[in-house]
Amino acid sequence: MGRRERSWPTRLAGRSRRLTTAIAALACLAATPAGPGFDATPPPPAPDYALASNWAVRDIQKQRRVDVFYIQPTTFRSKQLWNQDVTDAETNRWTDVSVGARQISLFADCCRAFSPRYRQASSRAFVEEAGDGAKAYDLAYQDVRRAFRHYIAIDNGGRPFIIAGHSQGALQGLRLLREEIAGTPLAGRLVVAYLPGLGIPTGLLPPGIPACTTPRQTGCIASWNSFDADADTKAYVAHSLTRDPVPLPGATLVCTNPLTFDTGRPAGDFADARGTLPAPAVAGPLPPLRPHMVAARCDGGVLRVTVKPGLPVPDRVPGGILHMEDIAFFWDNIRADAVRRAAAWRDTGRNR
């Protein structure tokens, strides 16, 4: 394995702590690190994925021909601990409300869903810039990998599958694609990977798994990072591109417009917005979708979003960062795209 391949996971994990669009908000929560270092902190017990309690969602009874393996974003907000204990009931409750109900549910029409509870890296891992944060992300990845291997061996049954995750989930999903799927027979069963909330340089796409360019393409990655239409994103793009230790000339960030899922249509108008899921995340039934509330265009590797005044955005981060809305803004477009790509894979029985 070459130098670039060896260094990729550590470089990507370490730099993602600095470059994720949520970092500004998290830094406000914990300007001063607290608690012992990673090596001095006993890790929480490793989850046993043979136990149903270690899955947020495990749709083994549902009748679908395609699966989705969903990796949750950061919902563990500790400023002292490095990784979540998967028996933490309060974090699991918030995960179920904010992720299970508002993110994983959009795949209900196409897929059986499988989403592991894992020892996710905490808010502290985002804030601290030294090597200990990378260790927390690596521990989290070990769980994701074990959960995926368990899912493939026990529950998948040879079905085509989608990989999906937001923010930390996208980071872990990209590594999973690179280390467990690319170059293996599993790549032929990959319908699509949805990895929003992570700046992915084109040079870091896994071998044989390109960025999506058309709505019926399979075996590809769709990714975007949402900002206000007039946000200054130059620093974000420049820093995101440094994730690639050997950048290619002319490299940019992957930007898939979730209103069109078509690089031939980099801009989507309000009419293309099938339905936004309004904030905030609360327990109980989801609120009605609100169609035609956002327009968006890919521009220089980021997604610039225009929001109609009637749609509240309580989670907007200073600097025009719309990271928390990467999925909710485009909820029904993503749902419809997953249904379309699942059908496209079934039409051919393989990736193309």
GROMACS .gro file of C-alpha atoms in nm, residues 112-279:
model
  168
  112ARG     CA    1  -3.514  -0.180   0.490
  113ALA     CA    2  -3.308   0.035   0.726
  114PHE     CA    3  -3.013  -0.069   0.943
  115SER     CA    4  -2.854   0.190   1.170
  116PRO     CA    5  -2.610   0.085   1.444
  117ARG     CA    6  -2.560   0.258   1.772
  118TYR     CA    7  -2.186   0.313   1.788
  119ARG     CA    8  -1.931   0.478   2.010
  120GLN     CA    9  -1.954   0.800   1.812
  121ALA     CA   10  -1.693   1.070   1.866
  122SER     CA   11  -1.821   1.347   2.090
  123SER     CA   12  -1.836   1.724   2.055
  124ARG     CA   13  -1.504   1.733   2.235
  125ALA     CA   14  -1.343   1.545   1.947
  126PHE     CA   15  -1.463   1.817   1.709
  127VAL     CA   16  -1.323   2.094   1.924
  128GLU     CA   17  -0.978   1.957   2.004
  129GLU     CA   18  -0.735   1.988   1.719
  130ALA     CA   19  -0.464   1.752   1.841
  131GLY     CA   20  -0.424   1.383   1.770
  132ASP     CA   21  -0.662   1.266   2.041
  133GLY     CA   22  -0.963   1.371   1.836
  134ALA     CA   23  -0.850   1.144   1.553
  135LYS     CA   24  -0.827   0.855   1.800
  136ALA     CA   25  -1.189   0.911   1.904
  137TYR     CA   26  -1.301   0.905   1.541
  138ASP     CA   27  -1.100   0.592   1.475
  139LEU     CA   28  -1.261   0.414   1.771
  140ALA     CA   29  -1.601   0.514   1.634
  141TYR     CA   30  -1.509   0.376   1.293
  142GLN     CA   31  -1.414   0.038   1.438
  143ASP     CA   32  -1.774   0.003   1.559
  144VAL     CA   33  -1.918   0.115   1.226
  145ARG     CA   34  -1.704  -0.139   1.043
  146ARG     CA   35  -1.800  -0.424   1.280
  147ALA     CA   36  -2.167  -0.331   1.250
  148PHE     CA   37  -2.146  -0.324   0.872
  149ARG     CA   38  -1.972  -0.661   0.859
  150HIS     CA   39  -2.238  -0.806   1.091
  151TYR     CA   40  -2.513  -0.659   0.872
  152ILE     CA   41  -2.360  -0.803   0.554
  153ALA     CA   42  -2.305  -1.147   0.708
  154ILE     CA   43  -2.635  -1.182   0.895
  155ASP     CA   44  -2.901  -0.947   0.759
  156ASN     CA   45  -2.821  -0.838   0.404
  157GLY     CA   46  -2.888  -1.166   0.224
  158GLY     CA   47  -2.728  -1.050  -0.100
  159ARG     CA   48  -2.951  -0.744  -0.143
  160PRO     CA   49  -2.835  -0.421  -0.306
  161PHE     CA   50  -2.778  -0.152  -0.046
  162ILE     CA   51  -2.740   0.222   0.010
  163ILE     CA   52  -2.476   0.373   0.239
  164ALA     CA   53  -2.590   0.697   0.401
  165GLY     CA   54  -2.481   0.931   0.676
  166HIS     CA   55  -2.454   1.299   0.761
  167SER     CA   56  -2.156   1.490   0.906
  168GLN     CA   57  -1.966   1.241   1.127
  169GLY     CA   58  -2.181   0.972   0.966
  170ALA     CA   59  -2.062   1.087   0.622
  171LEU     CA   60  -1.700   1.078   0.739
  172GLN     CA   61  -1.737   0.722   0.866
  173GLY     CA   62  -1.934   0.624   0.556
  174LEU     CA   63  -1.664   0.751   0.321
  175ARG     CA   64  -1.400   0.550   0.505
  176LEU     CA   65  -1.627   0.244   0.499
  177LEU     CA   66  -1.666   0.277   0.122
  178ARG     CA   67  -1.292   0.305   0.078
  179GLU     CA   68  -1.187   0.024   0.310
  180GLU     CA   69  -1.472  -0.230   0.294
  181ILE     CA   70  -1.657  -0.182  -0.035
  182ALA     CA   71  -1.443  -0.031  -0.312
  183GLY     CA   72  -1.269  -0.299  -0.516
  184THR     CA   73  -1.476  -0.582  -0.367
  185PRO     CA   74  -1.786  -0.766  -0.489
  186LEU     CA   75  -1.990  -0.545  -0.254
  187ALA     CA   76  -1.924  -0.251  -0.486
  188GLY     CA   77  -2.146  -0.418  -0.742
  189ARG     CA   78  -2.437  -0.410  -0.496
  190LEU     CA   79  -2.394  -0.044  -0.397
  191VAL     CA   80  -2.697   0.150  -0.515
  192VAL     CA   81  -2.571   0.492  -0.404
  193ALA     CA   82  -2.397   0.659  -0.111
  194TYR     CA   83  -2.553   0.976   0.033
  195LEU     CA   84  -2.278   1.158   0.228
  196PRO     CA   85  -2.386   1.520   0.288
  197GLY     CA   86  -2.224   1.746   0.545
  198LEU     CA   87  -1.864   1.654   0.459
  199GLY     CA   88  -1.638   1.835   0.211
  200ILE     CA   89  -1.505   1.555  -0.012
  201PRO     CA   90  -1.221   1.645  -0.250
  202THR     CA   91  -1.265   1.469  -0.582
  203GLY     CA   92  -0.920   1.316  -0.537
  204LEU     CA   93  -1.042   1.128  -0.227
  205LEU     CA   94  -1.328   0.946  -0.396
  206PRO     CA   95  -1.287   0.571  -0.341
  207PRO     CA   96  -1.149   0.383  -0.642
  208GLY     CA   97  -1.430   0.281  -0.875
  209ILE     CA   98  -1.696   0.481  -0.687
  210PRO     CA   99  -1.735   0.817  -0.864
  211ALA     CA  100  -1.942   1.120  -0.780
  212CYS     CA  101  -2.301   1.095  -0.904
  213THR     CA  102  -2.371   1.290  -1.222
  214THR     CA  103  -2.721   1.175  -1.324
  215PRO     CA  104  -3.039   1.085  -1.134
  216ARG     CA  105  -3.044   0.717  -1.236
  217GLN     CA  106  -2.673   0.647  -1.193
  218THR     CA  107  -2.585   0.379  -0.940
  219GLY     CA  108  -2.267   0.288  -0.756
  220CYS     CA  109  -2.184   0.655  -0.696
  221ILE     CA  110  -2.154   0.916  -0.419
  222ALA     CA  111  -2.389   1.213  -0.369
  223SER     CA  112  -2.255   1.479  -0.134
  224TRP     CA  113  -2.321   1.846  -0.062
  225ASN     CA  114  -2.259   2.115   0.201
  226SER     CA  115  -2.526   2.380   0.245
  227PHE     CA  116  -2.458   2.751   0.288
  228ASP     CA  117  -2.658   3.069   0.253
  229ALA     CA  118  -2.654   3.197  -0.103
  230ASP     CA  119  -2.425   3.490  -0.017
  231ALA     CA  120  -2.195   3.314   0.234
  232ASP     CA  121  -1.819   3.357   0.198
  233THR     CA  122  -1.701   2.998   0.150
  234LYS     CA  123  -1.348   3.052   0.017
  235ALA     CA  124  -1.177   2.949   0.341
  236TYR     CA  125  -1.401   2.647   0.383
  237VAL     CA  126  -1.329   2.520   0.032
  238ALA     CA  127  -0.957   2.585   0.056
  239HIS     CA  128  -0.925   2.402   0.386
  240SER     CA  129  -1.147   2.115   0.273
  241LEU     CA  130  -0.925   2.058  -0.028
  242THR     CA  131  -0.626   2.011   0.203
  243ARG     CA  132  -0.780   1.681   0.319
  244ASP     CA  133  -0.628   1.531   0.006
  245PRO     CA  134  -0.258   1.475   0.086
  246VAL     CA  135  -0.177   1.457  -0.287
  247PRO     CA  136  -0.421   1.700  -0.451
  248LEU     CA  137  -0.480   1.662  -0.822
  249PRO     CA  138  -0.455   1.968  -1.048
  250GLY     CA  139  -0.795   2.133  -1.077
  251ALA     CA  140  -0.944   1.929  -0.791
  252THR     CA  141  -1.263   2.056  -0.634
  253LEU     CA  142  -1.516   1.939  -0.378
  254VAL     CA  143  -1.796   1.704  -0.471
  255CYS     CA  144  -2.123   1.897  -0.494
  256THR     CA  145  -2.442   1.716  -0.586
  257ASN     CA  146  -2.747   1.940  -0.602
  258PRO     CA  147  -3.014   1.748  -0.407
  259LEU     CA  148  -3.290   1.933  -0.590
  260THR     CA  149  -3.183   1.794  -0.928
  261PHE     CA  150  -2.922   1.519  -0.866
  262ASP     CA  151  -2.792   1.610  -1.211
  263THR     CA  152  -2.461   1.784  -1.279
  264GLY     CA  153  -2.616   1.904  -1.605
  265ARG     CA  154  -2.854   2.107  -1.388
  266PRO     CA  155  -2.632   2.260  -1.118
  267ALA     CA  156  -2.909   2.501  -1.015
  268GLY     CA  157  -3.252   2.400  -0.886
  269ASP     CA  158  -3.537   2.645  -0.848
  270PHE     CA  159  -3.811   2.663  -0.585
  271ALA     CA  160  -4.034   2.462  -0.817
  272ASP     CA  161  -3.790   2.169  -0.793
  273ALA     CA  162  -3.814   2.152  -0.413
  274ARG     CA  163  -4.058   1.868  -0.347
  275GLY     CA  164  -4.079   1.914   0.027
  276THR     CA  165  -3.875   2.052   0.316
  277LEU     CA  166  -3.907   1.900   0.663
  278PRO     CA  167  -3.954   2.197   0.898
  279ALA     CA  168  -3.747   2.240   1.214
   0.00000   0.00000   0.00000
